[in-house]
mmCIF file of C-alpha atoms in Angstrom:
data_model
loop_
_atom_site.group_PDB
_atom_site.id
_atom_site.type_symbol
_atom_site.label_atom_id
_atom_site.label_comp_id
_atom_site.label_asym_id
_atom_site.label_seq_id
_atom_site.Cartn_x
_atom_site.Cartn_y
_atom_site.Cartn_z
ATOM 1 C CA UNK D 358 -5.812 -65.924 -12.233
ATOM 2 C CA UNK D 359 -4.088 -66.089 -8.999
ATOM 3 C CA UNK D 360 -3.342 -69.598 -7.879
ATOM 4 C CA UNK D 361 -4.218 -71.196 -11.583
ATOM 5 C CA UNK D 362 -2.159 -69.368 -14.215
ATOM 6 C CA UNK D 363 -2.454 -66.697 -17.016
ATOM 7 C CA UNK D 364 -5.322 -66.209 -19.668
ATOM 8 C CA UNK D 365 -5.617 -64.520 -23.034
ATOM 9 C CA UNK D 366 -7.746 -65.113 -25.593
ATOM 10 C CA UNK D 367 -8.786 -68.884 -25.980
ATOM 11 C CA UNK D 368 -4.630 -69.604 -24.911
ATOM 12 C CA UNK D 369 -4.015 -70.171 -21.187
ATOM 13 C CA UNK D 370 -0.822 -71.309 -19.250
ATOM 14 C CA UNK D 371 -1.359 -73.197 -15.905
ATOM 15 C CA UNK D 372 0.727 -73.693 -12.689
ATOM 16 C CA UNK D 373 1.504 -77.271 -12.952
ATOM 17 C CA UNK D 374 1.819 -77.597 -16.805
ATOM 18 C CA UNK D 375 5.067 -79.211 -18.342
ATOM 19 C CA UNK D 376 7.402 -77.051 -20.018
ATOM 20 C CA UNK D 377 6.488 -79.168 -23.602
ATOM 21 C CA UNK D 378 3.147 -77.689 -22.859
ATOM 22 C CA UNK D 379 4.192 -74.134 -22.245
ATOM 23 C CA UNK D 380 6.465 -73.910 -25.549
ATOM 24 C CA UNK D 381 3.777 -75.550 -27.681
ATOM 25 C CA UNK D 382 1.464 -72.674 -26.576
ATOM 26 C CA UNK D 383 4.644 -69.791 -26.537
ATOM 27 C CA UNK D 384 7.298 -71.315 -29.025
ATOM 28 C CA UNK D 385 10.242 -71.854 -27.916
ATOM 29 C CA UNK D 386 12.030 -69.563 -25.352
ATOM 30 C CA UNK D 387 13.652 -66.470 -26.193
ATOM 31 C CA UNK D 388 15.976 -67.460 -23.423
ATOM 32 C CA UNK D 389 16.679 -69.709 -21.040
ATOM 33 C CA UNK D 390 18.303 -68.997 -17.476
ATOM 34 C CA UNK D 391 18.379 -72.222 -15.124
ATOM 35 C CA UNK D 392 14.961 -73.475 -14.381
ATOM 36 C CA UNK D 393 13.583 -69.978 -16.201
ATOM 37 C CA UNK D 394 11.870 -69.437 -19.452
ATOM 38 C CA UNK D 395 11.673 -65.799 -20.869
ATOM 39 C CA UNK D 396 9.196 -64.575 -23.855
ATOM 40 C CA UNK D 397 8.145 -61.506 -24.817
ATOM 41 C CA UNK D 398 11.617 -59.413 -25.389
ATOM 42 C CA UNK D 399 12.158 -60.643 -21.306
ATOM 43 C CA UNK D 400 8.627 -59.009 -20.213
ATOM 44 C CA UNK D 401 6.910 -62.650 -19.361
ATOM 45 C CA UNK D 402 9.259 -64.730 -17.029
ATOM 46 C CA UNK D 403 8.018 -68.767 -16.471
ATOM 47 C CA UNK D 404 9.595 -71.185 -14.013
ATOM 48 C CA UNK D 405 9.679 -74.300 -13.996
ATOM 49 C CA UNK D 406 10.095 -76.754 -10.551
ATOM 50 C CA UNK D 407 11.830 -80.192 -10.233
ATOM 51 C CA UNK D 408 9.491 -81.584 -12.426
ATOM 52 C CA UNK D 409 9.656 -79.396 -15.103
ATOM 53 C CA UNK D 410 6.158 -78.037 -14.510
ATOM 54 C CA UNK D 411 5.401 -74.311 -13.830
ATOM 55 C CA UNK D 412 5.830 -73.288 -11.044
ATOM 56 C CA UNK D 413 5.447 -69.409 -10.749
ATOM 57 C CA UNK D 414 4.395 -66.433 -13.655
ATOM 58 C CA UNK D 415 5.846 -63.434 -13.500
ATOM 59 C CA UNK D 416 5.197 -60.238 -15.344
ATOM 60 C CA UNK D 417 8.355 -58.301 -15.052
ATOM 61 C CA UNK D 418 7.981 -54.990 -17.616
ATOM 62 C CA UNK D 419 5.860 -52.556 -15.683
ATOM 63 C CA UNK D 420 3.992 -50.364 -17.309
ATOM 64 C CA UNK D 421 5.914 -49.332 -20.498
ATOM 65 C CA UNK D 422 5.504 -52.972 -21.430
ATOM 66 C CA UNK D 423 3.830 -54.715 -23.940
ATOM 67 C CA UNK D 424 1.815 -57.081 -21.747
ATOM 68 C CA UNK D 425 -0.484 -55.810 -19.402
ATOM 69 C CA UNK D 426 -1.727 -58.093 -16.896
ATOM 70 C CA UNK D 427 -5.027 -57.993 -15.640
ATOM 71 C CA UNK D 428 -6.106 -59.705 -12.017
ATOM 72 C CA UNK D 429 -9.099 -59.387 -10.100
ATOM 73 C CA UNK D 430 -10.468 -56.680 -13.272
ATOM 74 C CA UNK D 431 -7.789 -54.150 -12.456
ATOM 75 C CA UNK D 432 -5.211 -53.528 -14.512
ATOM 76 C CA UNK D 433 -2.127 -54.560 -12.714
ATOM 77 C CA UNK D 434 0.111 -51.910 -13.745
ATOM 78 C CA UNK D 435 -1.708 -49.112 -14.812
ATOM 79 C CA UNK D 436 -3.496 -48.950 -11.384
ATOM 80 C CA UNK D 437 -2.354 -46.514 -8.405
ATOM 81 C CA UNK D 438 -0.067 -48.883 -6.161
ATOM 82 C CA UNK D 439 -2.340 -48.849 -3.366
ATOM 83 C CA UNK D 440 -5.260 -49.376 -4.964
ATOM 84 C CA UNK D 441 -4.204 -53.183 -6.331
ATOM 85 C CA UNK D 442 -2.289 -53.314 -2.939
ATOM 86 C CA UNK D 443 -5.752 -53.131 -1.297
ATOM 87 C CA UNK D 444 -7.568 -55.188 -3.667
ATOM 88 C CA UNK D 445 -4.698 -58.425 -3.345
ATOM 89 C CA UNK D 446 -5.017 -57.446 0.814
ATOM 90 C CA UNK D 447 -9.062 -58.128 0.881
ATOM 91 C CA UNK D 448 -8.584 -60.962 -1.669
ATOM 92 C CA UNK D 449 -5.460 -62.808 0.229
ATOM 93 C CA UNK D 450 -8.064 -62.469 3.431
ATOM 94 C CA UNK D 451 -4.553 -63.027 5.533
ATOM 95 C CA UNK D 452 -0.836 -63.007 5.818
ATOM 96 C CA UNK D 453 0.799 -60.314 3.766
ATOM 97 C CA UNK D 454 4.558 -60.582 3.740
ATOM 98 C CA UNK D 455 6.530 -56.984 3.550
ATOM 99 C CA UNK D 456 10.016 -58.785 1.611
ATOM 100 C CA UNK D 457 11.828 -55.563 2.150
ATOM 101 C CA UNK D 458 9.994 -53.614 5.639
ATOM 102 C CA UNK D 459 9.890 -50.791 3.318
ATOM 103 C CA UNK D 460 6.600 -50.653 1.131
ATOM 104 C CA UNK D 461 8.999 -51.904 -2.283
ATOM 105 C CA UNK D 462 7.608 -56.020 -2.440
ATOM 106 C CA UNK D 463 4.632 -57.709 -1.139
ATOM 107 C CA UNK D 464 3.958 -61.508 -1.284
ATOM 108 C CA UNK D 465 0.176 -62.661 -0.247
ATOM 109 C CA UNK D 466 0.237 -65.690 1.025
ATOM 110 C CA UNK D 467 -2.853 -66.782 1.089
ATOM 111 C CA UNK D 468 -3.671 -66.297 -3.074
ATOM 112 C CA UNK D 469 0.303 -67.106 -3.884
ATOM 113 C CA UNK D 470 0.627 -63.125 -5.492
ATOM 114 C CA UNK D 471 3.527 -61.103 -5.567
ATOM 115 C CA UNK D 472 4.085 -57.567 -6.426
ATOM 116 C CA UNK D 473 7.112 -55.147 -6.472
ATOM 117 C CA UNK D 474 8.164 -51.893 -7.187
ATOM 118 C CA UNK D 475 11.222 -50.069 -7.790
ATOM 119 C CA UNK D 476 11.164 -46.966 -5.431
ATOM 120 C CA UNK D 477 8.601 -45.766 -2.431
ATOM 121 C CA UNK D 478 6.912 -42.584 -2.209
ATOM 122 C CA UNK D 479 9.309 -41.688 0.818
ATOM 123 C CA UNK D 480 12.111 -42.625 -1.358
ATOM 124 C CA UNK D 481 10.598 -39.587 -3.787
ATOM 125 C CA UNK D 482 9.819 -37.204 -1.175
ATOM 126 C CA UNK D 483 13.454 -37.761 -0.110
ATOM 127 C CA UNK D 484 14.812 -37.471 -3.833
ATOM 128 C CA UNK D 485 12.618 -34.614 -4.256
ATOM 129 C CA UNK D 486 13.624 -32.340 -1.270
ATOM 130 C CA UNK D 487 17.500 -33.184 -2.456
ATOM 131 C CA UNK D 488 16.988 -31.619 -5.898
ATOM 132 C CA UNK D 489 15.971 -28.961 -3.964
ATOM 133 C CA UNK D 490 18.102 -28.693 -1.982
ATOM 134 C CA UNK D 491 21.075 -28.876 -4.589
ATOM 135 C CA UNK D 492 18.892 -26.010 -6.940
ATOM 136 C CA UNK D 493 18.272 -28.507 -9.102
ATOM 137 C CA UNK D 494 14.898 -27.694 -10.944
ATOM 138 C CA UNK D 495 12.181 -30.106 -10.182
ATOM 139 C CA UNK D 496 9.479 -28.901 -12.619
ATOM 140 C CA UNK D 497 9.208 -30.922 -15.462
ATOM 141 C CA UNK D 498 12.371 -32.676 -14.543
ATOM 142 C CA UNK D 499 12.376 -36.314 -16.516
ATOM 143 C CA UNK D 500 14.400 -38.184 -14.409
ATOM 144 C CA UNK D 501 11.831 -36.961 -11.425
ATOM 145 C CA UNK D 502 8.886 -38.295 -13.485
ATOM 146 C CA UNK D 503 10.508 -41.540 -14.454
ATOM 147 C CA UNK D 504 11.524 -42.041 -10.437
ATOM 148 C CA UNK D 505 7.919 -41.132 -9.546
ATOM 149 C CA UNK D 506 6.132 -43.643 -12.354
ATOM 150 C CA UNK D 507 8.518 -46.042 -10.388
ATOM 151 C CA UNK D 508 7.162 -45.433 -6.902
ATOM 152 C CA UNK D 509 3.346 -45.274 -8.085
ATOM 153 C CA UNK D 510 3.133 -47.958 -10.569
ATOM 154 C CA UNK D 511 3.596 -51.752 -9.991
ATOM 155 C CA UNK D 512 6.792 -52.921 -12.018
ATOM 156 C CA UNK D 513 6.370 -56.852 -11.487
ATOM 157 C CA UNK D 514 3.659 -59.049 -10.885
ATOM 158 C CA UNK D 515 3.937 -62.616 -10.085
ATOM 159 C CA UNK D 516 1.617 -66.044 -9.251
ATOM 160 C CA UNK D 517 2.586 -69.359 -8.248
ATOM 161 C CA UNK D 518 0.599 -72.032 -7.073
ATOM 162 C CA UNK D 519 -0.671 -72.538 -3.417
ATOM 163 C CA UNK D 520 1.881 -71.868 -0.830
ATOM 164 C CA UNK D 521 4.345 -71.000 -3.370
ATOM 165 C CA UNK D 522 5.574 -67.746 -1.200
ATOM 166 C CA UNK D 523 5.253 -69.639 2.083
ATOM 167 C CA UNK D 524 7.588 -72.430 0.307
ATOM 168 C CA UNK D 525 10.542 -69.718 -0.951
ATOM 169 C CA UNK D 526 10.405 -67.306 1.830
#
């Protein structure tokens, strides 16, 4: 729930809650690192400002992990990546920040959402015409498929409260 926090179930986490909060919903942390809480075998990341209250929600496993978010009814990683690129576009209604100038990470300013992926379909195409080049077979290759789930599939998702992006960029 971009620009409130995460739901499941009757549970829910909210930007501005107090760590104490968070761990008496999630337990305690299966590790800490600085201002960063991590559950979930590292596949939910929480952080936490000044104030120890949350700050941003990130969803950092992709989609080979166990939690799946879903925002705006689409399933954030199982979805092609331009389809929840164009669905966070008409919903920010507004500045879209390109981190890289590349197509990897997007932060929408407007609905504080951030998404990133690992390589680009021109990064692919690239990798693709190589093998070829080189003889090396393409068909059925794994490491092919495993670099293509990582150019058409989201790997992180994140959402921090209004103007989070406009506050760390």
């Amino acid at each position: 729930m971009p620009l409130i926090g995460i739901k499941w179930g009757n549970n829910a986490i909210n930007i501005l809650d107090s760590s104490n909060q968070v761990k008496s919903i999630l337990g305690e942390p299966e590790s800490i690192f600085k201002k960063s809480y991590y559950y979930f075998n590292s596949d939910l990341r929480i952080d936490f400002d000044e104030n120890n209250c949350v700050e941003f929600i990130e969803f950092l496993a992709g989609i080979n992990g166990k939690l799946q978010p879903i925002i705006y009814g689409i399933k954030a990683f199982e979805t092609d990546v331009d389809n929840l690129y164009d669905i966070l576009k008409e919903k920010n209604n507004g500045e879209i920040y390109d981190e890289l100038g590349k197509g990897y990470a997007y932060a929408f300013l407007n609905i504080s959402v951030g998404i990133f992926r690992q390589n680009t379909p021109a990064q692919i195409k690239e990798m693709t015409d190589e093998m070829i080049k080189e003889g090396i077979d393409i068909q059925d290759n794994e490491d092919l498929e495993i670099e293509k789930q990582k150019a058409f599939h989201w790997a992180t998702i994140g959402i921090g409260g209004k103007g989070y992006y406009k506050e760390v960029m």
